[in-house]
PDB file of C-alpha atoms and ligand atoms in Angstrom:
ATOM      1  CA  UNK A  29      12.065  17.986   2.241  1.00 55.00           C
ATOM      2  CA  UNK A  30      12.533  17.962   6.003  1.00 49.00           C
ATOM      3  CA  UNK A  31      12.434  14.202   7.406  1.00 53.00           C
ATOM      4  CA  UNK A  32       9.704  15.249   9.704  1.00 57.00           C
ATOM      5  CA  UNK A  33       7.472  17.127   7.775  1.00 74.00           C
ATOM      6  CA  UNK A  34       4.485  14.845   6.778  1.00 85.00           C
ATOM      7  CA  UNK A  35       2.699  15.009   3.677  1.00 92.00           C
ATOM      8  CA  UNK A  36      -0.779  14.574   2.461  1.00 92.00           C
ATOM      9  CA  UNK A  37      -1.888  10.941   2.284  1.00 90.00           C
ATOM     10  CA  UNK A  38      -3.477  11.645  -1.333  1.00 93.00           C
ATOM     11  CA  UNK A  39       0.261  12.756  -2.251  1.00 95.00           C
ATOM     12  CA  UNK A  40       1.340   9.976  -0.785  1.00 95.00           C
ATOM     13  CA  UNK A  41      -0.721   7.672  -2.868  1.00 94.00           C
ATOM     14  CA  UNK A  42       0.237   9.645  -6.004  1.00 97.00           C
ATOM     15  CA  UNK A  43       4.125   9.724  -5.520  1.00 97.00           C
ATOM     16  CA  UNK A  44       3.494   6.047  -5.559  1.00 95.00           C
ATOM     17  CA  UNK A  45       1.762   6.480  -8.780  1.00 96.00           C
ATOM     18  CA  UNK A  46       4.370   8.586  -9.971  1.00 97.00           C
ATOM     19  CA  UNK A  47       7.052   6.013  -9.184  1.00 96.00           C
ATOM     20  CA  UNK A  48       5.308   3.060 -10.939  1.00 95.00           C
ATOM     21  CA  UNK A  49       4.900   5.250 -13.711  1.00 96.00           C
ATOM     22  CA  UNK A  50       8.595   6.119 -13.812  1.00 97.00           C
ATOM     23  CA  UNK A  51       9.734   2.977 -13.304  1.00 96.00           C
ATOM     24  CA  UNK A  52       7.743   2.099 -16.847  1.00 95.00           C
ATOM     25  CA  UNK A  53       9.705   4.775 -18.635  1.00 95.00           C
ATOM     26  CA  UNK A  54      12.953   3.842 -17.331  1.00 95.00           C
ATOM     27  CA  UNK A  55      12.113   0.495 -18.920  1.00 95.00           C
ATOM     28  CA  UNK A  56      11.180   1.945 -22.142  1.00 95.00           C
ATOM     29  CA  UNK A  57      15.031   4.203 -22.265  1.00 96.00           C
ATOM     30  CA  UNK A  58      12.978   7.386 -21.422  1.00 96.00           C
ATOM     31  CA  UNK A  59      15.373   9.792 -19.253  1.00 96.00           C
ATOM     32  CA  UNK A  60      13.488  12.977 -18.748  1.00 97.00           C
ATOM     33  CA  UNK A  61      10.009  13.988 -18.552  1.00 97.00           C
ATOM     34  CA  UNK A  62       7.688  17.228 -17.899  1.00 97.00           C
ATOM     35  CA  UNK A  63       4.723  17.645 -15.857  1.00 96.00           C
ATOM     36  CA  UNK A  64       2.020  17.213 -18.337  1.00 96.00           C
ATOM     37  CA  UNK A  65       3.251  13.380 -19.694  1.00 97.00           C
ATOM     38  CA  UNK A  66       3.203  12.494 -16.173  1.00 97.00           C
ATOM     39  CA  UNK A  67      -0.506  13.686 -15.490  1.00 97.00           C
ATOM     40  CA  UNK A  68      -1.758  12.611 -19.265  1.00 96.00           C
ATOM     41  CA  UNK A  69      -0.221   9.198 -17.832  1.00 95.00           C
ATOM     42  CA  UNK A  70      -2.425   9.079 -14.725  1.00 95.00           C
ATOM     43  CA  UNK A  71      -5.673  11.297 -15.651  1.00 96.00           C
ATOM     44  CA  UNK A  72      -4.660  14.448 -13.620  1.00 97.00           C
ATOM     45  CA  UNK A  73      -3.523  18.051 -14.138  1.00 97.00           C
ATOM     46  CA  UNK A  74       0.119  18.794 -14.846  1.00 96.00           C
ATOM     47  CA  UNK A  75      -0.325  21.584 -11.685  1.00 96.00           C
ATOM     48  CA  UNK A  76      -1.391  18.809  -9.425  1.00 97.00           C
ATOM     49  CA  UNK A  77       2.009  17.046 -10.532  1.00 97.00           C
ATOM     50  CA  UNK A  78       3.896  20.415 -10.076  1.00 96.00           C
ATOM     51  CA  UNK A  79       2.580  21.070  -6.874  1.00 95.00           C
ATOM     52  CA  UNK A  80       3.121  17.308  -5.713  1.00 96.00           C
ATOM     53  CA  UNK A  81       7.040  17.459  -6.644  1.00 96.00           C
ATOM     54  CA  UNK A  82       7.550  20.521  -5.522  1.00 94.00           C
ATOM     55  CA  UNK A  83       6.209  19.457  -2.017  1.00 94.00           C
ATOM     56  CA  UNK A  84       8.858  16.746  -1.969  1.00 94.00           C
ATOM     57  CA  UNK A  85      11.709  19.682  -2.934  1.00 93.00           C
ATOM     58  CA  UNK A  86      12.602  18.650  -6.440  1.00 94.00           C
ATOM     59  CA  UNK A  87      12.096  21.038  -9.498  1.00 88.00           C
ATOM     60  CA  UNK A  88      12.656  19.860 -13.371  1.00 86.00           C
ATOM     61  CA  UNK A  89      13.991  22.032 -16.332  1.00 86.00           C
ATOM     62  CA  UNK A  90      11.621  24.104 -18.469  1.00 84.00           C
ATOM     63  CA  UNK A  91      13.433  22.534 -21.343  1.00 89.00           C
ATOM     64  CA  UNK A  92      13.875  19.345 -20.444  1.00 91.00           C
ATOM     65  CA  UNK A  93      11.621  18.639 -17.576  1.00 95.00           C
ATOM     66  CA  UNK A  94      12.218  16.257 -14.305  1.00 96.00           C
ATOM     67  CA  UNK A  95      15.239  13.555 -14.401  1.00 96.00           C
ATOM     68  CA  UNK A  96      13.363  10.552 -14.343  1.00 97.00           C
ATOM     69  CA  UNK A  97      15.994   8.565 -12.442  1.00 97.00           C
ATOM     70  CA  UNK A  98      16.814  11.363  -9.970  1.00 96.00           C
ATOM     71  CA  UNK A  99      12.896  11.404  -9.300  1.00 97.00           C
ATOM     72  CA  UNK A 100      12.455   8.020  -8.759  1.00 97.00           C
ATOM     73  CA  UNK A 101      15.263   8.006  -6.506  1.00 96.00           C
ATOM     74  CA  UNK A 102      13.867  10.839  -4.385  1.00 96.00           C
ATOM     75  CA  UNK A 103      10.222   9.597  -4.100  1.00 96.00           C
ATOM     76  CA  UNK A 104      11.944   6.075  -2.858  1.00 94.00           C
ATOM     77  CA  UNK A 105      13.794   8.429   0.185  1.00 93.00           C
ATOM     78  CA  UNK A 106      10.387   9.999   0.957  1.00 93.00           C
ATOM     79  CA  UNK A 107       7.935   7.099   1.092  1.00 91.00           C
ATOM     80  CA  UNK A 108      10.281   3.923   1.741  1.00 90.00           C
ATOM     81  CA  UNK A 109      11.712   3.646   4.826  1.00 89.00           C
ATOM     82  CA  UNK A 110      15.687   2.966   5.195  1.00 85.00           C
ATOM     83  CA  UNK A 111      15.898  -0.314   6.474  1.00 86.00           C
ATOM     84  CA  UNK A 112      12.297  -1.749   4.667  1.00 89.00           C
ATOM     85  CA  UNK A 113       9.245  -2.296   6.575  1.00 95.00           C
ATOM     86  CA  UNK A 114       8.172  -6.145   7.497  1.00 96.00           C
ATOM     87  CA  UNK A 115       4.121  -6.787   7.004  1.00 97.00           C
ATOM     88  CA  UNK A 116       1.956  -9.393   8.136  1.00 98.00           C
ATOM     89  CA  UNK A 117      -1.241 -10.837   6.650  1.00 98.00           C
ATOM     90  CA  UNK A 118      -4.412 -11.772   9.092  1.00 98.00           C
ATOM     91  CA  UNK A 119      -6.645 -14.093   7.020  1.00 98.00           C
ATOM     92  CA  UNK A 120      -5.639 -16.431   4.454  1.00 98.00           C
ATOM     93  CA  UNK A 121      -8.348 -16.851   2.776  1.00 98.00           C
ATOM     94  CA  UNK A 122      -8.500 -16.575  -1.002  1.00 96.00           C
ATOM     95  CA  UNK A 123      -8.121 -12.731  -0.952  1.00 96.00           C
ATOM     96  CA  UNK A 124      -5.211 -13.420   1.825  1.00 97.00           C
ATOM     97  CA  UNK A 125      -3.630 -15.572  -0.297  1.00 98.00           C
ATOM     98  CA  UNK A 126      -4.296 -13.887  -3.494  1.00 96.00           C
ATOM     99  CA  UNK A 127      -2.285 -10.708  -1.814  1.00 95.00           C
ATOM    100  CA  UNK A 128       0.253 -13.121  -0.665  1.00 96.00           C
ATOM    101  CA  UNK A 129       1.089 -14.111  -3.671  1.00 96.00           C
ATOM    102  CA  UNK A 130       0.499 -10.781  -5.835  1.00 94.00           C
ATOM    103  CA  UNK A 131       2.687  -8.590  -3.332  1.00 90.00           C
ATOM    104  CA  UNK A 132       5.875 -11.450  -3.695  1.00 87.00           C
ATOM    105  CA  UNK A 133       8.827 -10.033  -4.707  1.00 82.00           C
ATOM    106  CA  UNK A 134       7.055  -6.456  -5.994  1.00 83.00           C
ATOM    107  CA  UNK A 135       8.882  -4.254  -3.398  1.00 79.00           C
ATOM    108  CA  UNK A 136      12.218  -4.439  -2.076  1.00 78.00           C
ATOM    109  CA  UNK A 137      11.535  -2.330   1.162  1.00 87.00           C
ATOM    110  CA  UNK A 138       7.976  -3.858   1.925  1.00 91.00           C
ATOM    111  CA  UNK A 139       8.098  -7.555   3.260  1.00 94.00           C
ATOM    112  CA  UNK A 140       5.184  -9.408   3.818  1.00 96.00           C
ATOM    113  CA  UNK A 141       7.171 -12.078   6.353  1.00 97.00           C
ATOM    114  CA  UNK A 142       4.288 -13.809   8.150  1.00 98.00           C
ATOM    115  CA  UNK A 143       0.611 -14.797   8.001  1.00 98.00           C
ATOM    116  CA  UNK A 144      -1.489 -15.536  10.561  1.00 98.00           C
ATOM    117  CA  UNK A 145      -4.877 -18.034  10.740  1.00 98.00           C
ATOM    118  CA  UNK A 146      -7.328 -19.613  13.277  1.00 98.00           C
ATOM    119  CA  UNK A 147      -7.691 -22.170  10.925  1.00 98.00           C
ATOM    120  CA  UNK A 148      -5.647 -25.395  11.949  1.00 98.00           C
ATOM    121  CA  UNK A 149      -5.659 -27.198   8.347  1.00 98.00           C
ATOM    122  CA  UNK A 150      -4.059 -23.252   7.505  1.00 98.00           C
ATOM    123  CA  UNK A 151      -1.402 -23.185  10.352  1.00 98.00           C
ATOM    124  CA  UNK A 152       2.000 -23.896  10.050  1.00 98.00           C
ATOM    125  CA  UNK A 153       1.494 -23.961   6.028  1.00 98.00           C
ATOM    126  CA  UNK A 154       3.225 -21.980   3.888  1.00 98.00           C
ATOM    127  CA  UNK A 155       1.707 -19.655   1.214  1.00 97.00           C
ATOM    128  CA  UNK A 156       3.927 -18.386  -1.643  1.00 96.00           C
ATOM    129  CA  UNK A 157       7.152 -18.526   0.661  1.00 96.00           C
ATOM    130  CA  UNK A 158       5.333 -17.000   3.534  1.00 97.00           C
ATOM    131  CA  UNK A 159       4.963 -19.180   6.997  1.00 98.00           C
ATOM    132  CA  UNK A 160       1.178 -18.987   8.439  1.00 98.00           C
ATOM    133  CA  UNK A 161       1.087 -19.186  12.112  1.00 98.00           C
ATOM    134  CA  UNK A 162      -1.810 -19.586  14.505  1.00 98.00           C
ATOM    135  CA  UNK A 163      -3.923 -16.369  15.446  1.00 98.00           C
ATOM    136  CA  UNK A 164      -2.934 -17.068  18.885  1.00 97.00           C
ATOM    137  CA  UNK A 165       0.947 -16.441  18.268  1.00 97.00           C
ATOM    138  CA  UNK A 166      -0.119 -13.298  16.361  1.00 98.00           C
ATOM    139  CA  UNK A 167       1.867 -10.726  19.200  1.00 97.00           C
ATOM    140  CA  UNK A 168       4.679 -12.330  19.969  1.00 98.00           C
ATOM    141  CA  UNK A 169       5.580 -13.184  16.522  1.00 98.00           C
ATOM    142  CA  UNK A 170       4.819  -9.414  15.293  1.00 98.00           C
ATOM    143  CA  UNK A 171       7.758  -8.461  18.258  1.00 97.00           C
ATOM    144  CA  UNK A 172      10.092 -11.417  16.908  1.00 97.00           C
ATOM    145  CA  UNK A 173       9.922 -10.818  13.532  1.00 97.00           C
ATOM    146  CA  UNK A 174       9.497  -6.733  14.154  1.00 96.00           C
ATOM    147  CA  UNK A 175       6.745  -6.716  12.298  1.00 98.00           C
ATOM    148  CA  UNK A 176       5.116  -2.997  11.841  1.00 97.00           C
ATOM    149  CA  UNK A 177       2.040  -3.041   9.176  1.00 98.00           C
ATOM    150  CA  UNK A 178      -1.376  -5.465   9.194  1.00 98.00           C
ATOM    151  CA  UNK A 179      -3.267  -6.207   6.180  1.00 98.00           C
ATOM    152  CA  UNK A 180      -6.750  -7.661   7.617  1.00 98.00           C
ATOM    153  CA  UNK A 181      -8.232 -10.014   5.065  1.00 98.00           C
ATOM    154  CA  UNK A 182     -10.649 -12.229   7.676  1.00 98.00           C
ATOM    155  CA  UNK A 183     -14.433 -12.092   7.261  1.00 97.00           C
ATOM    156  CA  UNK A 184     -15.657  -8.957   8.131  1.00 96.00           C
ATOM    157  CA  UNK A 185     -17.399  -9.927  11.258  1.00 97.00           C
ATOM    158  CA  UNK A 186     -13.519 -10.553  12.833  1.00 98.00           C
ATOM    159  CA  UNK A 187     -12.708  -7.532  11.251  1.00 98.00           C
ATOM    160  CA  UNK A 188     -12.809  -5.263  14.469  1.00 98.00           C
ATOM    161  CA  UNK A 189     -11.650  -8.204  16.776  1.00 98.00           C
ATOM    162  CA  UNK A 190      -8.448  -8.294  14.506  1.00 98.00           C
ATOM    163  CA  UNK A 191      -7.398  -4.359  14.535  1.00 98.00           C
ATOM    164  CA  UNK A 192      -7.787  -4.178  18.090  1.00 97.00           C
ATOM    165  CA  UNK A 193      -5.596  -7.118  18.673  1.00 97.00           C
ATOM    166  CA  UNK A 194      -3.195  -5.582  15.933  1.00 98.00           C
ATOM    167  CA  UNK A 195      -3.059  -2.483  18.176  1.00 97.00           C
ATOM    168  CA  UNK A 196      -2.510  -4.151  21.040  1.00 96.00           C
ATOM    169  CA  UNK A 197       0.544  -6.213  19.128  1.00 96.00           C
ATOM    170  CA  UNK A 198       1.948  -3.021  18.657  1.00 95.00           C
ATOM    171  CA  UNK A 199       1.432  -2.494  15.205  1.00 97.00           C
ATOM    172  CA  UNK A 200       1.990   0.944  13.889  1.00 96.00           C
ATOM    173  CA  UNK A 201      -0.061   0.662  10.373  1.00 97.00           C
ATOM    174  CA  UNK A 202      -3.416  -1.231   9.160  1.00 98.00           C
ATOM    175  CA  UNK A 203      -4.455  -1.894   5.802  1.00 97.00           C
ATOM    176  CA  UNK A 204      -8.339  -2.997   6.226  1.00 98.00           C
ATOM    177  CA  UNK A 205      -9.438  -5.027   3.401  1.00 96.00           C
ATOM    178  CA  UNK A 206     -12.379  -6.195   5.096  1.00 95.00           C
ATOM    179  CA  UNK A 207     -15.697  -4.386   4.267  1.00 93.00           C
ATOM    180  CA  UNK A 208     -16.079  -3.682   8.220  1.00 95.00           C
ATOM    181  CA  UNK A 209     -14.781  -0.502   9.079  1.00 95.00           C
ATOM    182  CA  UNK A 210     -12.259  -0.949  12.362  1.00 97.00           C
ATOM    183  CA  UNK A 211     -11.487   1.247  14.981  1.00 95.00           C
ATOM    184  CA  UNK A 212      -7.356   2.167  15.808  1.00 95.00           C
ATOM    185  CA  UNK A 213      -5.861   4.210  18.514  1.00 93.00           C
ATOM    186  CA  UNK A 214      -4.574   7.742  16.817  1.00 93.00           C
ATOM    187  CA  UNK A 215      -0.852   6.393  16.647  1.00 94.00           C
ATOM    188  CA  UNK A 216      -2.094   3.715  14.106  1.00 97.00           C
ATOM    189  CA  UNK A 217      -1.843   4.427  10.412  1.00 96.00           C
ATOM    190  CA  UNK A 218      -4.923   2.878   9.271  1.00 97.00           C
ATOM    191  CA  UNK A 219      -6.473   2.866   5.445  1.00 96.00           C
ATOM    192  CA  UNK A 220      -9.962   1.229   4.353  1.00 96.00           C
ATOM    193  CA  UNK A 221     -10.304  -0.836   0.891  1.00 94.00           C
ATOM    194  CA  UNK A 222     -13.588  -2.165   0.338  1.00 90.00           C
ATOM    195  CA  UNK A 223     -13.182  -3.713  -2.916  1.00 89.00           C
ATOM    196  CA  UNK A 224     -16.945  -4.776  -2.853  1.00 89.00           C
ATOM    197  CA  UNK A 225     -18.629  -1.366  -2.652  1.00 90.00           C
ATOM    198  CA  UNK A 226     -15.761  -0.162  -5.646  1.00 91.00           C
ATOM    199  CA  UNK A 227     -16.912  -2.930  -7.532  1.00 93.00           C
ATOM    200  CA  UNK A 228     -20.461  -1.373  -7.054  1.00 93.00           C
ATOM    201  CA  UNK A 229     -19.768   1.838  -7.608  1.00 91.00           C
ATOM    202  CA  UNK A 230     -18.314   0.853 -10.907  1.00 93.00           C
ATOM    203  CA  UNK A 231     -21.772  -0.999 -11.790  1.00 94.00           C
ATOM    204  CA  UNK A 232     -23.785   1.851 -10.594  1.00 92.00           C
ATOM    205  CA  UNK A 233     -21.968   3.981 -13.419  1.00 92.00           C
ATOM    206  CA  UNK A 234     -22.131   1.108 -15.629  1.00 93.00           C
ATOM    207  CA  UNK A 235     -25.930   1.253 -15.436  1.00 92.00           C
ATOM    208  CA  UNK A 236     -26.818   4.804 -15.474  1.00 86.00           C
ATOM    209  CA  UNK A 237     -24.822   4.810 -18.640  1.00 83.00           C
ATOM    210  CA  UNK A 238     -26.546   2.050 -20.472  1.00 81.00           C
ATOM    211  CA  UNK A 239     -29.996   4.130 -19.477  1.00 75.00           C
TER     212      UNK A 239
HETATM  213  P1  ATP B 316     -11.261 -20.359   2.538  1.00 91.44           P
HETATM  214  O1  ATP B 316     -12.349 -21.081   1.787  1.00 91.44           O
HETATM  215  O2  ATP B 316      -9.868 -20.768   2.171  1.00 91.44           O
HETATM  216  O3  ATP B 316     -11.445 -20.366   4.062  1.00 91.44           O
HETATM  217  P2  ATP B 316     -12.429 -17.721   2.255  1.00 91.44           P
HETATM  218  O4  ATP B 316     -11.906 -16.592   1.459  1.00 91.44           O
HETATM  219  O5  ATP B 316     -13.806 -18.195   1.965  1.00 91.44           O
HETATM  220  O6  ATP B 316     -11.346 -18.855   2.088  1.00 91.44           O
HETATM  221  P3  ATP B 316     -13.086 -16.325   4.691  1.00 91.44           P
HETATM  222  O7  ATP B 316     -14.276 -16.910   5.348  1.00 91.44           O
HETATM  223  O8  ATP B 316     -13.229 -15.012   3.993  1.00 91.44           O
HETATM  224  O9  ATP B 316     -12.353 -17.414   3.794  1.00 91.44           O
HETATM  225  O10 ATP B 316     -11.968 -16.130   5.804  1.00 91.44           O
HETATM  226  C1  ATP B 316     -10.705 -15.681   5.474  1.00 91.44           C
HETATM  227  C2  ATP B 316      -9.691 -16.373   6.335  1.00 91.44           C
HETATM  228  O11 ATP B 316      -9.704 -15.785   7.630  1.00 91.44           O
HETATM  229  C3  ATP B 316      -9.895 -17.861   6.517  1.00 91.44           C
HETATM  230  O12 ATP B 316      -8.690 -18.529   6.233  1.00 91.44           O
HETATM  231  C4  ATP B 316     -10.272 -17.991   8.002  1.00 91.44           C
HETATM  232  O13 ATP B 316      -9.818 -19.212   8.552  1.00 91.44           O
HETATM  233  C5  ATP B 316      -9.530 -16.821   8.587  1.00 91.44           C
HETATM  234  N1  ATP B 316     -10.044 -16.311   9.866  1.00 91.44           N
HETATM  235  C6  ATP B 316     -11.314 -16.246  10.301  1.00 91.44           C
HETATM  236  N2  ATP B 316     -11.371 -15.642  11.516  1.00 91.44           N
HETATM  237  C7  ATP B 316     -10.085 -15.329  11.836  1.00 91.44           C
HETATM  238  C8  ATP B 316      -9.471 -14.695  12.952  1.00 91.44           C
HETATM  239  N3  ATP B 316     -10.172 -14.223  13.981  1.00 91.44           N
HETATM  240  N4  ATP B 316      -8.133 -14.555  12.933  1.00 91.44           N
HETATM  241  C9  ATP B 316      -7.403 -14.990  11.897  1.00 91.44           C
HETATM  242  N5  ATP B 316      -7.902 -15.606  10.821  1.00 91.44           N
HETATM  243  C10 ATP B 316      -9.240 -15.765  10.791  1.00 91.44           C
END
């Protein structure tokens, strides 16, 4: 695949998927597998998996499908970058600290190297190995520590207060978790998890089915 070309963000998310996936079989001695174990694994169709891996430039056997390693390997060039990216946590609240502590050692090329707080009791504590420094230092930290991706976890009413002064850091990617919705300049790579209206949705489903 050519370094430039950019894929789909749902591919994105599944390559991911695939990878985690992969990483499972590895662990279990598997060495090959086709299409249609990898989309029974994740609830999809074995053409959607085709047409994902062939957008990345990698083609399996027809008798003994894709090289699990050798795919693994690939989807790691595509969606990690080189030299690992460096991320920063605003909010350390429980859900801050719950991702603080969840994301620890998971991923060799994604950091999370710094927190950040208003909160002086928070400040200058350290949560799971990761130093939280005041709001105020939030910019010239992000430049010290070349920091490039925000995960928002303050109440949502500091929610759009936050991104901005992300952007204006010079962050390049945003991962909201608040259930505000934020504004970003175009050159900011920003995605939305509102865990509270997924949790809803789930009920929703939950009760139509028990009707
Ligand atoms: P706790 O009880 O530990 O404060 P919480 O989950 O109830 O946890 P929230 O009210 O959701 O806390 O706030 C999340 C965190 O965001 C808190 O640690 C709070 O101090 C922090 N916070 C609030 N406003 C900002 C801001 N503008 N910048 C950075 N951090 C902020």
């Amino acid at each position: 695949m050519k370094e430039n070309k950019r894929l789909p963000d749902k591919t994105v998310e599944r390559l991911s998927q695939y990878r985690r996936n992969l990483l499972t079989c590895v662990a279990n001695g598997k060495t090959h597998i086709f299409s249609h174990e990898i989309a029974n694994l994740l609830h999809i169709t074995s053409v959607q998996v085709r047409r994902d891996i062939m957008l990345i430039g990698y083609s399996g056997t027809l008798r003994k499908g894709y090289d699990v390693q050798e795919l693994i390997d690939l989807i790691g060039e595509i969606i990690d970058s080189q030299f690992g990216q460096r991320v920063a946590v605003i909010g350390v609240g429980n859900l801050g600290r719950a991702l603080v502590s969840y994301f620890k050692g998971k991923r060799s090329k994604l950091l999370i190297v710094a927190a950040f707080d208003t909160n002086a009791e928070k400040v200058d504590r350290v949560y799971a190995g990761v130093h939280c420094y005041h709001y105020d230092q939030m910019a010239e930290i992000i430049k010290k520590e070349n920091i490039s991706i925000g995960i928002i976890t303050v109440p949502a009413s500091e929610a759009a207060k936050v991104a901005e002064n992300l952007v204006i850091s010079g962050i390049k990617g945003i991962l909201n978790f608040t259930p505000s919705p934020v504004n970003v300049s175009p050159h900011v790579f920003l995605e939305e998890y509102d865990m509270i209206t997924s949790l809803e949705k789930v009920a929703y489903f939950v009760k139509k089915n028990d009707m």
